[in-house]
Amino acid sequence: MTPFASPVNAQGIDLRTAFAPARIFDSLGNLLTFIINFALGAAGVVFFFLLIWGGIRFMTSRGDDKALGEARQTITNAGIGLLIILAAFIIIQIVFRLANYTGTRLPF
């Protein structure tokens, strides 16, 4: 008995049958693109609900200055979040263009 682990022969393993997500995403670049698009879409949905929530709070403040200020702050924060989302999207697009990324594989 040797103190070392026995070598593993991985040459006969097809990654697409052994690892289920590999059937959907044929490259790491496609997986990263999916994750980025999903995250940006989810952030947009969060913005939309925060904007609606701030609007509801604004309408139901009934002239209370504190509640009105909190509602305005919610709407302002949602707008700042949207600007951050848009900036992130633009930066990602610039990086992909500079790297000549086509969406089928990683540029390196």
Coordinates of C-alpha atoms in Angstrom, one line a residue:
M1 CA 0.0 0.0 0.0
T2 CA 1.5 3.3 -1.0
P3 CA 1.1 6.5 1.1
F4 CA 0.1 8.5 -2.0
A5 CA -3.3 8.5 -3.8
S6 CA -3.6 6.5 -6.9
P7 CA -3.6 8.6 -10.2
V8 CA -6.9 9.3 -11.8
N9 CA -7.3 8.9 -15.5
A10 CA -9.7 11.6 -16.6
Q11 CA -9.1 11.3 -20.4
G12 CA -12.2 9.2 -21.0
I13 CA -14.7 11.6 -19.2
D14 CA -16.9 13.8 -21.3
L15 CA -17.5 17.0 -19.3
R16 CA -20.9 17.6 -20.9
T17 CA -22.3 14.3 -19.6
A18 CA -20.5 14.4 -16.2
F19 CA -21.4 18.0 -15.4
A20 CA -25.0 19.1 -16.2
P21 CA -24.4 22.9 -16.5
A22 CA -21.8 22.1 -19.2
R23 CA -24.7 21.0 -21.5
I24 CA -26.2 24.5 -21.3
F25 CA -23.0 26.6 -21.4
D26 CA -20.5 25.3 -23.8
S27 CA -17.8 27.7 -22.7
L28 CA -16.8 29.7 -19.6
G29 CA -17.4 32.9 -21.5
N30 CA -21.1 32.0 -22.2
L31 CA -21.5 31.2 -18.5
L32 CA -20.1 34.5 -17.5
T33 CA -22.2 36.3 -20.0
F34 CA -25.3 34.6 -18.6
I35 CA -24.4 35.5 -15.0
I36 CA -23.7 39.1 -15.9
N37 CA -26.9 39.5 -17.9
F38 CA -28.9 37.8 -15.1
A39 CA -27.4 40.1 -12.4
L40 CA -28.1 43.2 -14.4
G41 CA -31.6 42.1 -15.1
A42 CA -32.2 41.3 -11.4
A43 CA -30.8 44.7 -10.4
G44 CA -33.2 46.3 -12.9
V45 CA -36.2 44.5 -11.3
V46 CA -35.0 45.6 -7.8
F47 CA -34.9 49.2 -9.1
F48 CA -38.4 49.0 -10.4
F49 CA -39.8 47.7 -7.2
L50 CA -37.9 50.3 -5.1
L51 CA -39.3 53.0 -7.4
I52 CA -42.8 51.7 -6.9
W53 CA -42.3 51.3 -3.2
G54 CA -41.0 54.9 -2.9
G55 CA -44.0 56.2 -4.9
I56 CA -46.4 54.4 -2.7
R57 CA -44.7 55.8 0.4
F58 CA -44.8 59.2 -1.2
M59 CA -48.5 59.1 -1.9
T60 CA -49.3 57.7 1.5
S61 CA -47.2 60.2 3.5
R62 CA -50.3 62.4 4.1
G63 CA -48.2 65.6 4.5
D64 CA -45.9 64.1 7.1
D65 CA -42.5 65.7 6.5
K66 CA -40.5 62.8 7.9
A67 CA -42.4 60.2 5.8
L68 CA -42.2 62.4 2.8
G69 CA -38.5 62.8 3.2
E70 CA -38.0 59.0 3.6
A71 CA -40.1 58.4 0.4
R72 CA -38.0 60.9 -1.5
Q73 CA -34.8 59.3 -0.2
T74 CA -36.1 55.8 -1.4
I75 CA -36.8 57.2 -4.9
T76 CA -33.4 59.0 -5.0
N77 CA -31.6 55.8 -3.9
A78 CA -33.4 53.8 -6.5
G79 CA -32.3 56.4 -9.2
I80 CA -28.7 56.2 -8.0
G81 CA -28.9 52.4 -8.1
L82 CA -30.1 52.6 -11.7
L83 CA -27.2 54.9 -12.6
I84 CA -24.8 52.4 -11.0
I85 CA -26.4 49.5 -13.0
L86 CA -26.1 51.5 -16.2
A87 CA -22.5 52.4 -15.5
A88 CA -21.7 48.8 -14.8
F89 CA -23.3 47.7 -18.0
I90 CA -21.4 50.3 -20.0
I91 CA -18.1 49.3 -18.4
I92 CA -18.7 45.7 -19.2
Q93 CA -19.6 46.5 -22.8
I94 CA -16.4 48.6 -23.1
V95 CA -14.2 45.8 -21.6
F96 CA -15.8 43.2 -23.9
R97 CA -15.3 45.4 -27.0
L98 CA -11.6 46.1 -26.1
A99 CA -11.0 42.4 -25.6
N100 CA -12.8 41.6 -28.9
Y101 CA -15.2 39.3 -27.0
T102 CA -17.7 37.7 -29.4
G103 CA -19.8 35.8 -26.9
T104 CA -18.6 32.3 -27.9
R105 CA -15.4 32.1 -25.9
L106 CA -13.2 34.0 -23.6
P107 CA -10.9 36.5 -25.3
F108 CA -7.7 35.0 -23.8

